Every structure is written in structure tokens, then in C-alpha cells.
Coordinates of C-alpha atoms in Angstrom, one line a residue:
R1 CA 0.0 0.0 0.0
L2 CA 2.9 2.3 0.8
Q3 CA 4.4 1.6 -2.6
E4 CA 1.1 2.3 -4.4
S5 CA 0.7 5.5 -2.4
R6 CA 4.1 6.7 -3.6
E7 CA 3.1 5.9 -7.2
R8 CA -0.1 7.9 -7.1
L9 CA -0.3 10.9 -9.3
S10 CA -2.0 14.1 -8.2
V11 CA -4.8 15.6 -10.2
C12 CA -2.5 18.5 -11.0
S13 CA 0.2 16.2 -12.4
K14 CA -2.4 14.3 -14.5
L15 CA -3.8 17.6 -15.9
C16 CA -0.3 18.9 -16.7
Y17 CA 0.5 15.6 -18.4
A18 CA -2.8 15.7 -20.4
V19 CA -2.2 19.2 -21.6
G20 CA 0.9 18.0 -23.5
G21 CA -1.4 16.0 -25.8
A22 CA -3.2 19.1 -27.1
P23 CA -0.5 20.5 -29.6
Y24 CA -0.4 17.4 -31.7
Q25 CA -4.2 17.3 -32.0
I26 CA -4.7 21.1 -32.5
T27 CA -2.2 21.3 -35.3
G28 CA -3.1 18.0 -36.8
C29 CA -6.8 18.9 -37.0
A30 CA -6.1 22.4 -38.5
L31 CA -3.9 20.8 -41.1
G32 CA -6.2 17.9 -41.8
F33 CA -9.3 20.1 -42.5
F34 CA -7.8 23.2 -44.0
L35 CA -4.4 22.6 -45.6
Q36 CA -5.8 21.3 -48.9
I37 CA -8.2 24.2 -49.3
Y38 CA -5.4 26.6 -48.4
L39 CA -3.0 25.2 -51.0
L40 CA -5.6 25.3 -53.8
D41 CA -7.5 28.5 -53.0
V42 CA -5.1 30.7 -51.1
A43 CA -1.6 29.7 -52.3
Q44 CA -3.2 29.0 -55.7
L45 CA -1.3 25.8 -56.4
D46 CA -2.6 23.4 -59.1
P47 CA -4.3 20.3 -57.7
F48 CA -1.5 18.0 -58.8
S49 CA 1.1 20.0 -56.9
A50 CA -1.1 20.1 -53.9
S51 CA -1.6 16.3 -54.0
I52 CA 2.2 15.8 -54.1
I53 CA 2.6 18.0 -51.0
L54 CA -0.1 16.2 -49.1
F55 CA 0.9 12.7 -50.0
V56 CA 4.7 13.2 -49.5
G57 CA 4.0 15.0 -46.2
R58 CA 1.9 12.2 -44.9
A59 CA 4.4 9.5 -46.0
W60 CA 7.3 11.4 -44.4
D61 CA 5.2 11.9 -41.3
A62 CA 4.8 8.1 -41.0
V63 CA 8.5 7.4 -41.6
T64 CA 9.7 9.8 -39.0
D65 CA 8.0 8.0 -36.1
P66 CA 10.3 4.9 -36.1
M67 CA 13.3 7.1 -36.9
V68 CA 12.6 9.3 -33.8
G69 CA 11.9 6.1 -31.8
F70 CA 15.4 4.8 -32.7
F71 CA 17.1 8.0 -31.7
I72 CA 15.2 8.2 -28.4
S73 CA 16.2 4.7 -27.6
K74 CA 19.8 5.9 -27.9
T75 CA 19.3 8.9 -25.8
S76 CA 21.0 9.0 -22.3
W77 CA 19.3 10.1 -19.2
T78 CA 19.7 13.7 -18.2
R79 CA 18.6 15.7 -15.2
F80 CA 15.5 16.6 -17.1
G81 CA 14.9 12.9 -18.0
R82 CA 15.3 11.0 -21.3
L83 CA 12.2 12.0 -23.1
M84 CA 11.5 15.6 -21.8
P85 CA 14.6 17.2 -23.6
W86 CA 13.1 16.1 -26.9
I87 CA 9.8 17.8 -26.1
I88 CA 11.5 21.0 -24.9
F89 CA 14.0 21.6 -27.7
S90 CA 11.7 20.6 -30.6
T91 CA 8.9 23.0 -29.6
P92 CA 10.2 26.5 -30.8
F93 CA 11.3 25.1 -34.1
A94 CA 8.0 23.3 -34.6
V95 CA 6.1 26.5 -34.0
I96 CA 8.2 28.4 -36.5
S97 CA 7.9 25.8 -39.3
Y98 CA 4.1 25.5 -38.6
F99 CA 3.7 29.3 -39.1
L100 CA 5.7 29.2 -42.4
I101 CA 3.4 26.5 -43.7
W102 CA 0.6 29.1 -43.6
F103 CA 2.7 31.9 -45.2
V104 CA 2.5 32.6 -49.0
P105 CA 6.0 33.5 -50.2
D106 CA 6.4 36.2 -52.7
I107 CA 8.1 34.1 -55.3
S108 CA 7.0 33.1 -58.8
R109 CA 8.7 29.7 -58.7
G110 CA 9.5 27.4 -55.9
Q111 CA 6.2 27.6 -54.0
V112 CA 5.7 23.8 -54.2
M113 CA 9.2 23.2 -52.7
W114 CA 8.5 25.8 -50.0
Y115 CA 5.4 24.1 -48.7
L116 CA 6.8 20.6 -49.2
V117 CA 10.0 21.4 -47.2
F118 CA 8.3 23.2 -44.3
Y119 CA 5.4 20.7 -44.1
C120 CA 8.0 17.8 -43.8
I121 CA 10.1 19.8 -41.3
F122 CA 7.0 20.5 -39.2
Q123 CA 6.0 16.8 -39.3
T124 CA 9.5 15.8 -38.2
L125 CA 9.5 18.2 -35.3
V126 CA 6.0 17.5 -34.1
T127 CA 7.0 13.8 -34.1
C128 CA 10.0 14.7 -31.9
F129 CA 7.3 16.1 -29.5
H130 CA 4.6 13.4 -29.8
V131 CA 6.6 10.1 -29.8
P132 CA 8.4 10.9 -26.5
Y133 CA 5.2 12.4 -25.1
S134 CA 3.4 9.1 -25.9
A135 CA 6.1 7.0 -24.3
L136 CA 6.1 9.3 -21.3
T137 CA 3.0 7.3 -20.1
M138 CA 5.4 4.5 -18.9
F139 CA 7.6 6.9 -17.0
I140 CA 5.1 8.8 -14.8
S141 CA 4.0 5.9 -12.6
R142 CA 4.4 2.1 -12.3
E143 CA 0.8 1.7 -11.3
Q144 CA -1.4 0.6 -14.1
S145 CA -4.5 2.3 -12.6
E146 CA -2.6 5.6 -12.4
R147 CA -1.4 5.3 -16.0
D148 CA -4.9 4.4 -17.1
S149 CA -6.3 7.4 -15.3
A150 CA -3.6 9.8 -16.7
T151 CA -4.4 8.4 -20.2
A152 CA -8.1 9.2 -19.7
Y153 CA -7.2 12.8 -18.8
R154 CA -4.9 12.9 -21.8
M155 CA -7.6 11.6 -24.2
T156 CA -10.1 14.2 -22.9
V157 CA -7.7 17.0 -23.5
E158 CA -6.7 15.6 -27.0
V159 CA -10.4 15.5 -28.0
L160 CA -10.7 19.1 -26.8
G161 CA -7.6 19.8 -28.9
T162 CA -9.4 18.7 -32.0
V163 CA -12.4 20.9 -31.1
L164 CA -10.0 23.9 -30.5
G165 CA -8.1 23.2 -33.8
T166 CA -11.3 23.2 -35.8
A167 CA -12.9 26.1 -33.9
I168 CA -9.8 28.4 -34.0
Q169 CA -9.0 27.8 -37.6
G170 CA -12.6 27.7 -38.8
Q171 CA -13.7 30.9 -36.9
I172 CA -10.7 33.0 -38.0
V173 CA -10.6 32.0 -41.7
G174 CA -14.3 31.3 -42.0
K175 CA -15.1 35.0 -42.5
V176 CA -14.0 34.6 -46.1
V177 CA -16.2 32.2 -48.1
T178 CA -14.6 30.4 -51.0
P179 CA -16.7 30.7 -54.1
C180 CA -18.0 27.5 -55.7
I181 CA -18.5 27.0 -59.4
E182 CA -21.9 26.1 -60.7
S183 CA -21.8 23.2 -63.2
P184 CA -25.0 23.1 -65.3
L185 CA -24.2 19.6 -66.4
F186 CA -25.2 18.1 -63.1
I187 CA -28.2 20.2 -62.2
G188 CA -31.2 18.0 -62.4
K189 CA -29.0 14.9 -62.8
T190 CA -27.9 14.6 -59.2
N191 CA -29.9 12.4 -56.7
S192 CA -28.6 14.3 -53.7
S193 CA -31.0 16.1 -51.4
V194 CA -29.2 19.4 -51.6
A195 CA -31.7 22.2 -51.6
M196 CA -31.7 24.4 -54.7
E197 CA -30.7 27.5 -52.8
E198 CA -27.6 25.6 -51.7
L199 CA -26.6 25.2 -55.3
N200 CA -26.2 28.9 -56.0
T201 CA -22.6 30.2 -56.3
T202 CA -21.3 31.7 -53.1
H203 CA -19.6 35.1 -53.2
D204 CA -16.2 36.3 -51.9
T205 CA -16.6 38.4 -48.8
G206 CA -12.9 39.4 -48.6
S207 CA -9.8 39.9 -50.7
L208 CA -7.1 37.2 -51.1
T209 CA -4.8 39.3 -48.9
D210 CA -7.4 39.3 -46.1
T211 CA -7.7 35.5 -46.4
R212 CA -3.9 35.1 -46.3
N213 CA -3.7 37.3 -43.2
A214 CA -6.5 35.3 -41.5
Y215 CA -4.6 32.0 -42.0
M216 CA -1.4 33.6 -40.5
I217 CA -3.4 34.9 -37.5
A218 CA -4.8 31.5 -37.0
A219 CA -1.3 29.9 -37.2
G220 CA 0.0 32.5 -34.7
V221 CA -2.8 31.7 -32.2
I222 CA -2.3 27.9 -32.6
G223 CA 1.5 28.3 -32.3
G224 CA 1.1 30.2 -29.0
L225 CA -1.1 27.4 -27.6
Y226 CA 1.6 24.9 -28.7
I227 CA 4.2 26.7 -26.7
L228 CA 1.9 27.2 -23.7
C229 CA 1.1 23.5 -23.6
A230 CA 4.7 22.5 -23.9
V231 CA 5.7 24.8 -20.9
I232 CA 2.9 23.4 -18.7
L233 CA 3.9 19.8 -19.6
S234 CA 7.7 20.4 -18.9
V235 CA 7.0 22.2 -15.6
G236 CA 4.2 20.1 -14.2
V237 CA 5.4 16.5 -15.0
R238 CA 8.4 14.7 -13.6
E239 CA 9.8 11.8 -15.6
K240 CA 10.6 8.9 -13.3
R241 CA 13.4 6.6 -14.4
E242 CA 12.5 4.0 -11.9
S243 CA 8.9 3.8 -13.0
S244 CA 9.8 1.7 -16.1
E245 CA 13.0 -0.1 -15.2
L246 CA 13.2 -3.5 -13.5
Q247 CA 15.9 -4.7 -11.2
S248 CA 17.4 -7.0 -13.8
D249 CA 17.4 -4.6 -16.7
E250 CA 20.3 -4.8 -19.2
P251 CA 20.7 -2.7 -22.3
V252 CA 19.7 -4.2 -25.6
S253 CA 20.3 -2.6 -29.1
F254 CA 17.6 -0.9 -31.0
F255 CA 17.4 -3.5 -33.8
Q256 CA 17.4 -6.4 -31.3
G257 CA 14.6 -4.6 -29.4
L258 CA 12.7 -4.0 -32.6
K259 CA 12.9 -7.7 -33.5
L260 CA 11.7 -8.6 -30.0
V261 CA 8.8 -6.0 -30.1
M262 CA 7.6 -7.2 -33.5
N263 CA 7.6 -10.8 -32.4
H264 CA 5.5 -10.0 -29.4
G265 CA 2.1 -11.5 -30.2
A266 CA -0.1 -9.3 -28.0
Y267 CA 1.4 -6.2 -29.6
I268 CA 0.8 -7.4 -33.2
K269 CA -2.8 -8.4 -32.4
L270 CA -3.5 -5.1 -30.7
I271 CA -2.1 -3.2 -33.7
A272 CA -4.0 -5.4 -36.2
G273 CA -7.3 -4.8 -34.4
F274 CA -6.9 -1.0 -34.1
L275 CA -5.5 -0.8 -37.6
F276 CA -8.9 -1.5 -39.1
T277 CA -11.0 0.4 -36.6
S278 CA -8.7 3.4 -37.0
L279 CA -9.0 3.2 -40.7
A280 CA -12.8 3.2 -40.4
F281 CA -12.9 6.3 -38.3
M282 CA -10.3 8.1 -40.5
L283 CA -12.4 7.4 -43.6
L284 CA -15.4 8.9 -41.8
E285 CA -13.4 11.9 -40.7
G286 CA -11.8 12.5 -44.0
N287 CA -15.0 12.5 -46.0
F288 CA -17.4 13.9 -43.4
A289 CA -17.2 17.5 -44.8
L290 CA -18.0 16.4 -48.3
F291 CA -20.7 14.1 -47.2
C292 CA -22.5 16.8 -45.2
T293 CA -22.0 19.4 -48.0
Y294 CA -23.1 17.5 -51.0
T295 CA -24.9 14.3 -50.1
L296 CA -26.9 15.6 -47.1
G297 CA -27.1 19.2 -48.3
F298 CA -26.0 20.9 -45.0
R299 CA -23.3 23.1 -46.5
N300 CA -23.5 25.7 -43.7
E301 CA -23.9 23.2 -40.8
F302 CA -20.7 21.2 -41.2
Q303 CA -18.8 23.0 -38.4
N304 CA -21.7 22.7 -36.0
I305 CA -22.1 19.0 -36.7
L306 CA -18.4 18.4 -36.3
L307 CA -18.5 20.3 -33.0
A308 CA -21.4 18.0 -31.8
I309 CA -19.2 14.9 -32.5
M310 CA -16.2 16.3 -30.7
L311 CA -18.1 17.6 -27.7
S312 CA -19.9 14.2 -27.4
A313 CA -16.6 12.4 -27.5
T314 CA -15.1 14.8 -24.9
L315 CA -18.0 14.3 -22.4
T316 CA -18.1 10.5 -22.7
I317 CA -14.4 9.8 -22.3
P318 CA -14.8 9.8 -18.4
L319 CA -17.7 7.4 -18.9
W320 CA -15.5 4.9 -20.9
Q321 CA -12.8 5.3 -18.3
W322 CA -15.3 4.2 -15.6
F323 CA -16.6 1.4 -17.9
L324 CA -13.2 -0.1 -18.6
T325 CA -12.3 0.0 -14.9
H326 CA -15.4 -1.9 -14.0
F327 CA -16.0 -4.2 -16.9
G328 CA -12.6 -4.6 -18.6
K329 CA -10.9 -3.1 -21.6
K330 CA -11.8 -5.8 -24.1
T331 CA -15.5 -5.5 -23.2
A332 CA -15.2 -1.7 -23.6
V333 CA -13.7 -2.2 -27.1
Y334 CA -16.5 -4.4 -28.3
I335 CA -19.3 -2.2 -26.9
G336 CA -17.7 1.2 -27.5
I337 CA -16.5 0.9 -31.1
S338 CA -19.4 -1.2 -32.3
S339 CA -21.9 1.3 -31.0
A340 CA -21.3 3.5 -34.1
I341 CA -22.5 0.8 -36.5
P342 CA -26.3 1.2 -36.4
F343 CA -26.0 5.0 -36.6
L344 CA -23.6 4.9 -39.6
I345 CA -26.1 2.7 -41.3
M346 CA -29.0 5.0 -40.4
V347 CA -27.4 8.1 -41.8
A348 CA -26.8 6.4 -45.2
V349 CA -30.2 4.8 -45.4
L350 CA -32.6 7.5 -44.2
D351 CA -33.4 10.6 -46.2
S352 CA -31.5 13.8 -45.4
N353 CA -32.7 15.2 -42.0
L354 CA -30.8 17.7 -39.9
I355 CA -32.2 16.4 -36.6
V356 CA -31.2 12.8 -37.5
T357 CA -27.8 14.0 -38.5
Y358 CA -27.2 15.6 -35.1
I359 CA -28.4 12.5 -33.3
V360 CA -26.0 10.4 -35.4
A361 CA -23.2 12.9 -34.7
V362 CA -23.7 12.6 -31.0
A363 CA -23.8 8.8 -31.1
A364 CA -20.7 8.8 -33.3
G365 CA -18.9 10.9 -30.8
V366 CA -19.5 8.3 -28.1
S367 CA -17.8 5.7 -30.3
V368 CA -15.0 8.1 -31.2
A369 CA -14.3 8.6 -27.5
A370 CA -13.8 4.8 -27.1
A371 CA -11.6 4.7 -30.2
F372 CA -9.5 7.6 -28.8
L373 CA -9.1 6.2 -25.3
L374 CA -8.8 2.4 -25.6
P375 CA -5.6 2.0 -27.8
W376 CA -3.6 4.2 -25.5
S377 CA -5.0 2.6 -22.4
M378 CA -4.3 -0.9 -23.7
L379 CA -0.8 -0.3 -25.0
P380 CA 0.9 0.0 -21.5
D381 CA -0.6 -3.4 -20.7
V382 CA 1.1 -4.9 -23.7
I383 CA 4.4 -3.3 -22.7
D384 CA 4.1 -4.7 -19.1
D385 CA 3.4 -8.1 -20.7
F386 CA 6.5 -7.7 -22.8
K387 CA 8.6 -6.8 -19.8
L388 CA 7.6 -10.1 -18.1
Q389 CA 8.6 -12.1 -21.1
H390 CA 11.8 -10.2 -21.6
P391 CA 13.0 -9.0 -18.2
E392 CA 16.5 -8.6 -19.4
S393 CA 15.5 -6.1 -22.0
H394 CA 14.6 -2.4 -21.4
G395 CA 14.3 1.0 -23.0
H396 CA 11.9 -0.1 -25.8
E397 CA 8.9 2.0 -24.8
A398 CA 9.6 4.5 -27.6
I399 CA 9.7 1.6 -30.1
F400 CA 6.2 0.4 -29.0
F401 CA 4.7 3.8 -29.2
S402 CA 6.5 5.1 -32.3
F403 CA 5.6 2.0 -34.4
Y404 CA 2.0 2.1 -33.1
V405 CA 1.8 5.8 -34.2
F406 CA 3.5 4.8 -37.5
F407 CA 0.8 2.2 -38.3
T408 CA -1.9 4.7 -37.3
K409 CA -0.5 7.4 -39.7
F410 CA -0.1 4.7 -42.4
T411 CA -3.8 4.0 -42.2
S412 CA -4.5 7.8 -42.5
G413 CA -2.5 7.8 -45.7
V414 CA -4.3 4.8 -47.0
S415 CA -7.7 6.4 -46.2
L416 CA -6.7 9.6 -48.0
G417 CA -5.6 7.7 -51.1
I418 CA -8.7 5.5 -51.2
S419 CA -11.0 8.5 -50.8
T420 CA -9.2 10.6 -53.4
L421 CA -9.1 7.9 -56.0
S422 CA -12.7 6.8 -55.4
L423 CA -14.1 10.3 -55.7
D424 CA -11.9 11.1 -58.8
F425 CA -13.2 7.9 -60.5
A426 CA -16.8 8.9 -59.6
G427 CA -16.3 12.2 -61.3
Y428 CA -15.8 14.7 -58.4
Q429 CA -16.0 18.3 -59.5
T430 CA -13.4 20.5 -57.8
R431 CA -15.1 23.6 -56.2
G432 CA -18.4 22.5 -57.6
C433 CA -21.6 23.7 -56.0
S434 CA -23.1 20.3 -56.6
Q435 CA -21.8 16.8 -57.5
P436 CA -23.1 14.0 -59.8
S437 CA -25.1 11.2 -58.2
E438 CA -22.1 8.8 -58.6
V439 CA -20.1 11.0 -56.2
N440 CA -22.9 11.1 -53.7
F441 CA -23.2 7.3 -53.8
T442 CA -19.4 7.0 -53.3
L443 CA -19.5 9.3 -50.3
K444 CA -22.2 7.2 -48.8
M445 CA -20.0 4.1 -49.2
L446 CA -17.0 6.0 -47.7
V447 CA -18.8 7.1 -44.5
S448 CA -21.1 4.2 -44.0
A449 CA -20.6 0.8 -45.7
V450 CA -16.8 0.7 -45.7
P451 CA -16.3 1.9 -42.1
V452 CA -18.9 -0.6 -40.9
G453 CA -17.1 -3.4 -42.6
L454 CA -13.7 -2.3 -41.3
I455 CA -15.1 -2.0 -37.7
L456 CA -16.5 -5.5 -37.9
L457 CA -13.2 -6.9 -39.2
G458 CA -11.2 -5.1 -36.4
L459 CA -13.5 -6.4 -33.7
L460 CA -13.0 -10.0 -35.1
L461 CA -9.3 -9.5 -34.8
F462 CA -9.7 -8.3 -31.2
K463 CA -11.0 -11.8 -30.3
L464 CA -7.3 -12.9 -30.7
Y465 CA -6.0 -10.3 -28.3
P466 CA -4.8 -12.3 -25.3
I467 CA -4.6 -9.8 -22.4
D468 CA -7.9 -9.9 -20.5
E469 CA -8.5 -8.5 -17.0
E470 CA -7.4 -11.7 -15.3
K471 CA -4.1 -11.8 -17.2
R472 CA -3.6 -8.0 -16.6
R473 CA -3.9 -8.5 -12.8
K474 CA -1.4 -11.4 -12.9
N475 CA 1.0 -9.3 -14.9
K476 CA 0.7 -6.5 -12.4
K477 CA 1.5 -8.8 -9.5
A478 CA 4.4 -10.4 -11.3
L479 CA 5.9 -7.0 -12.2
Q480 CA 5.8 -6.0 -8.5
D481 CA 7.7 -9.1 -7.6
L482 CA 10.3 -8.5 -10.2
R483 CA 10.8 -4.9 -9.0

């Protein structure tokens, strides 16, 4: 009891730790929803060049995670810890590169290279922040319950970060409405329920200079929040070396550790399950704006519907934390993630209805909360299981977390590629006020049928995941004996 008391984290420590998760979500959400529009309409790049920037940036973002994990595993302990120096020193450079992404250089040539370089630099630097921050979970306490509680705090703040990223960027740059182009070819041909008044061409409400200034202001506000969160994290959280190491620890090389990690069955099964469920929610997220705008006809309600999803997710994370504590994490996976299925089917089958859409948004948020919380809550259990099987090996926490993030980002790239190719094949009209019926059918598949199939496949794979509540308790007792 005395040992457990020493390992307890104060509410202040958990909050300071949780705040560190916001920068990644705020910047990621702003880039995810607005970078493509910015490159096309504000920087005025051609679609092919914009596609190169987005795809190369996503691919490089995925590659940097294992690279940073490798270098972190080679980092020596300092008086600030082993992970915290990465967070502290990467922050100012990340903020500068993020601001330069949203700056339009006054050059006739080289704009593509400008955005590609600074987008990749920012992805590298934010990885230098997020990978050690994710691995920090293992170094704040040895108690599983405390790590789970801190993870719940973190997921709540991260979901709030997505709300902030969307709200800040949307409210600041949303004052200027991008005009759409009416295509007479598809009027009367489309089967979507878009009202005729929504088909009219919108009008510019500001000059291009005003729009560029708005994007830079938004970047400055988000950059300031990034720095503030990093300061709170570094001041309020103490990295404990003894929280992860066992008495019999001996150093093992990175590549030996990587081989051990990738041969650990529980880790592979956890990744496989969440790979498909993550892909499902990323497909939904990536196509949600287009689905609301064209298929449902709620062009002016997108931000409000998205806000309903994120607020629902934020409010229900404590509920899922309570649920997994009382009923187990595997049970929480099955109930939490599968709860979105009937509502995804409903929104595709029923006629367009704003009230139904908001109900579906709130229900989807409940499932999103489970998808946010559970992977990061279950991964420390896998690492503890690994430590019991390989007590002579240590220092591989960054490998576990970096490759987990790598696979998550890989699914994001896959979902982006699938969506883009599918919509292009269906005849998507760039900046169109309306879309052909084939595009609306494709959007229904991308936000309903395909995610439902991926969720079911992921849940089937979770049947193979070996760490249930009984095994988790046994591992906890065995780790205490080893220490």
C-alpha cells in the first residue's frame, strides 16, 4: 500500500501531463481540415502539386516515427529525463515551421518546394514532440491504474484539442467564403437532397490578402497554444526513471529490441485490431465534410455537426474510463467501437434530415471517444506483458509507441488515397456547388458501408488479443515481484 501511495499521481500532475497531448491534435486537426483548401484557393497551387505536398508530407510523417523512436532509444538520461529534452527543444522550431506552412512566399517559382519542405520539417519536429510524449506514459508511474487514469485525462484534452483546432482555424478563416462554381451539367442529374438555394454560387466576402492574413493569424494563435502546452507539460510533469526499469534490466540494441517487439504476439494483435478500426474512423473523418455538404445538403452546418461529434466524445471519455475499470478493456472495445455501426447505417439509409444527422453525430462521438481512449489505455498493458517475457531487455517503450503511431498514420495515408481515387473515379467536380449522383453514392459508401465493414473486421481480430482482465492482474503482481 505504501508503494502504491508513492506511485499515485495528483490531479494537477495528470492535468499537466494531459495538456501535453493538445499541440499534436490542434495542429493535426487544423492541417487535416484546412491545408488542402489553403494550398488550392489561397496559395493557388494546381491540384497535382497540392496532391504531391499532401501525400509526401503524410508519407514522411509516418516514416519519422520509427526514426525518432530509434534516436530516443539511444538517448542517455539527463537531469530533465530521457524524453523531456526532446519535447522542450523541438517546440520552438516546430512552431516556426508551422507558421511558415501558412505563409504565402512572394516568389513566382519554388512555392511547391517551400510548402513541401516546411510541411515535412514540421511533421518531423511534431513527431519529436509526440513520440516521446506518448512514451512518457510509462515513466510517470508504475501503477497501471494511475497510467490508465492519466491516459483518460490525456484523451479528454486531446479530443478538446481537435475541437480547438477546428474552432480556431474555422472561426478565424471562415469569415471569407470560398466561391464555388456552378456546373449546369449536373443540375437535375444529381440524386442528392441538396436544396436548390444551396446550389447557388457563393460570393467572396474578402480579398485574397485578407484571407492570407487570416490564415497567418490562426497559425499564430495555434502556435502560441503549442508553446503554452509544452511549458505546462515540462514544468508540471516529472519523468521517473525507476517507473519503467526493473531490477534485472540490461541494455539491448535498438534492432534487437525492434525484433523482440515485432515478435510479441499481444502487440501485433493489438495493432491489427486497431489498424482496421482506426481506418474506419479516419475514412469517416476525411469524408465527413464532403458528405455533409453534397450528399446531405448541409453546406452551412458542417462545423456545428463536427462540434457536436467532438463535444460528445469529450464528455463521454470519463464514462468509458469508468466502464473499462469496472468491466474490462476488451469489453469496452466491443461495446464502445461497435456502438457506431447502427447510426452509420442509419445516416446512409434514411433521407436527409438535420435532426437525425445531429443524433448520429452525438452517437458517433460516443464511439469516437472509445476509439481515442482504448488504444492508448491498452498499449501500456502490452508493454508490461513484454517486460515479463523479456525481463533482461529495457528501453523499448519508444519503439512500442512510435511504431504504433506509424501504423496509425499509415492508415491515415491509405484512407486519404482511397477517398481521393474513389471520388476522382466517380467524377468529383473540384469547387463545384453540386456533384453527380455517382459522387454522392461513393460518399455514402466511404462514410457508412466501408467503415462498418472495417469495424467488424477489427472487432473480429480483437478476439485474438490475449490480455484480458485476469491476465492483466497477474502481470501487475508479477511485475511488482520483479521490482
